[in-house]
Short mmCIF file of C-alpha atoms in Angstrom, two decimals:
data_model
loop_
_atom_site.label_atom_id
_atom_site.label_comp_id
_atom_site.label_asym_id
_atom_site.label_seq_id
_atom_site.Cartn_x
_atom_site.Cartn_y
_atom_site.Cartn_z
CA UNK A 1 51.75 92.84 147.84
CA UNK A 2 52.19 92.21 151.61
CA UNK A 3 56.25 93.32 151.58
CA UNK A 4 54.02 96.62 149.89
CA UNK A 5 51.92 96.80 153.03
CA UNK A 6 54.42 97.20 155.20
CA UNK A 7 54.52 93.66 156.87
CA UNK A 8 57.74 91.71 157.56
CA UNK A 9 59.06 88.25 155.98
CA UNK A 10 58.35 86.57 159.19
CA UNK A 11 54.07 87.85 159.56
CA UNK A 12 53.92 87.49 155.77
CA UNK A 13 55.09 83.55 156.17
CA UNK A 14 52.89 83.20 158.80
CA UNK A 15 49.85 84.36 156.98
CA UNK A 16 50.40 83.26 153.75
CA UNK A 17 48.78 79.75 154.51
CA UNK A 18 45.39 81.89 155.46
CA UNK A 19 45.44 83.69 152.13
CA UNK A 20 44.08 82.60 148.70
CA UNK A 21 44.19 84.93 145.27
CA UNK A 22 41.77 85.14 142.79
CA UNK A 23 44.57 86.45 140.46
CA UNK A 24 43.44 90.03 140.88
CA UNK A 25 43.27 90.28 144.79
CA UNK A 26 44.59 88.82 148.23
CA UNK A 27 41.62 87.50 149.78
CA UNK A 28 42.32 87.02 153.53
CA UNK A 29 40.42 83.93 155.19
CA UNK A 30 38.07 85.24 158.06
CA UNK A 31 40.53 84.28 160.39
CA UNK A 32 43.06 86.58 159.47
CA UNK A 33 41.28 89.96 159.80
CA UNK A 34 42.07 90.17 162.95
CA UNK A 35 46.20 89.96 162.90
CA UNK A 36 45.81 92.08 159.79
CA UNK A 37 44.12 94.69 161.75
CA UNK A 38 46.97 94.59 164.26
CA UNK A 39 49.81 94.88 161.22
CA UNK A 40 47.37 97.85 160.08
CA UNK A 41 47.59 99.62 163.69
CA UNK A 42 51.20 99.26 164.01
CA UNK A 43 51.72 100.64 160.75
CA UNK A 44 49.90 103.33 161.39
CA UNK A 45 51.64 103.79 164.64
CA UNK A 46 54.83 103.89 162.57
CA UNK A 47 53.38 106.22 160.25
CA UNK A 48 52.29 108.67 163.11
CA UNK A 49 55.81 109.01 164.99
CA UNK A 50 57.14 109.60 161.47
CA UNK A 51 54.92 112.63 160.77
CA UNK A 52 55.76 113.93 164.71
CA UNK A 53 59.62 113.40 163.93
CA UNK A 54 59.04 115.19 160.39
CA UNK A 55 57.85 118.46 162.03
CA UNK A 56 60.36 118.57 164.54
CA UNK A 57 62.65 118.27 161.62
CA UNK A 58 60.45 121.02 159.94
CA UNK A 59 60.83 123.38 163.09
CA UNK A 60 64.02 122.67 163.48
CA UNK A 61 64.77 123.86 159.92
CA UNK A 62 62.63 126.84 159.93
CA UNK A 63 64.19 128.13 162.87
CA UNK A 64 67.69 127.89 161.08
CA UNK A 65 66.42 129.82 158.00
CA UNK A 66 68.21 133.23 157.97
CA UNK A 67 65.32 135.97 158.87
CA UNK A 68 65.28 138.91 157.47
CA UNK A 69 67.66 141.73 159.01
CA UNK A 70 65.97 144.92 160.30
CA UNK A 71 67.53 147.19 157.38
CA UNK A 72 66.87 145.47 154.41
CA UNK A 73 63.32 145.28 156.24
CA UNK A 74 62.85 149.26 156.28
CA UNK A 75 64.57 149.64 152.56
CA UNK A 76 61.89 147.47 151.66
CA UNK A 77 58.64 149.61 152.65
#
């Protein structure tokens, strides 16, 4: 569940002694919160540089779409 959320090998075997299951759940001792909120940040961090780089990639993409050429433009109206 923690490889799911994004955190490394290295955080997750560092936290793992702070965590307990109830067999349904992670449940995080109170101590944790705090790191986990920093693994949340960077990951959304990640996820925010991702969407910028994704519409570059969209403008960049749009702007190579053919347009449409002036004459088929008049045959159409």
């Amino acid at each position: 569940m923690l490889y799911s959320a994004g955190l490394c090998s290295a955080k997750i075997v560092e936290l793992l002694p702070c965590i307990r299951s109830d067999g349904e759940r992670v449940i995080p001792s109170a101590g944790l919160v705090g790191d986990l909120q920093v693994e949340r940040t960077r990951i959304l961090r990640q996820i925010e540089e991702m969407a910028a780089s994704l519409r570059v990639l969209d403008g960049v993409i749009a702007a190579a779409e053919p347009s449409e050429s002036p004459a088929v433009a008049a045959s159409a109206g």
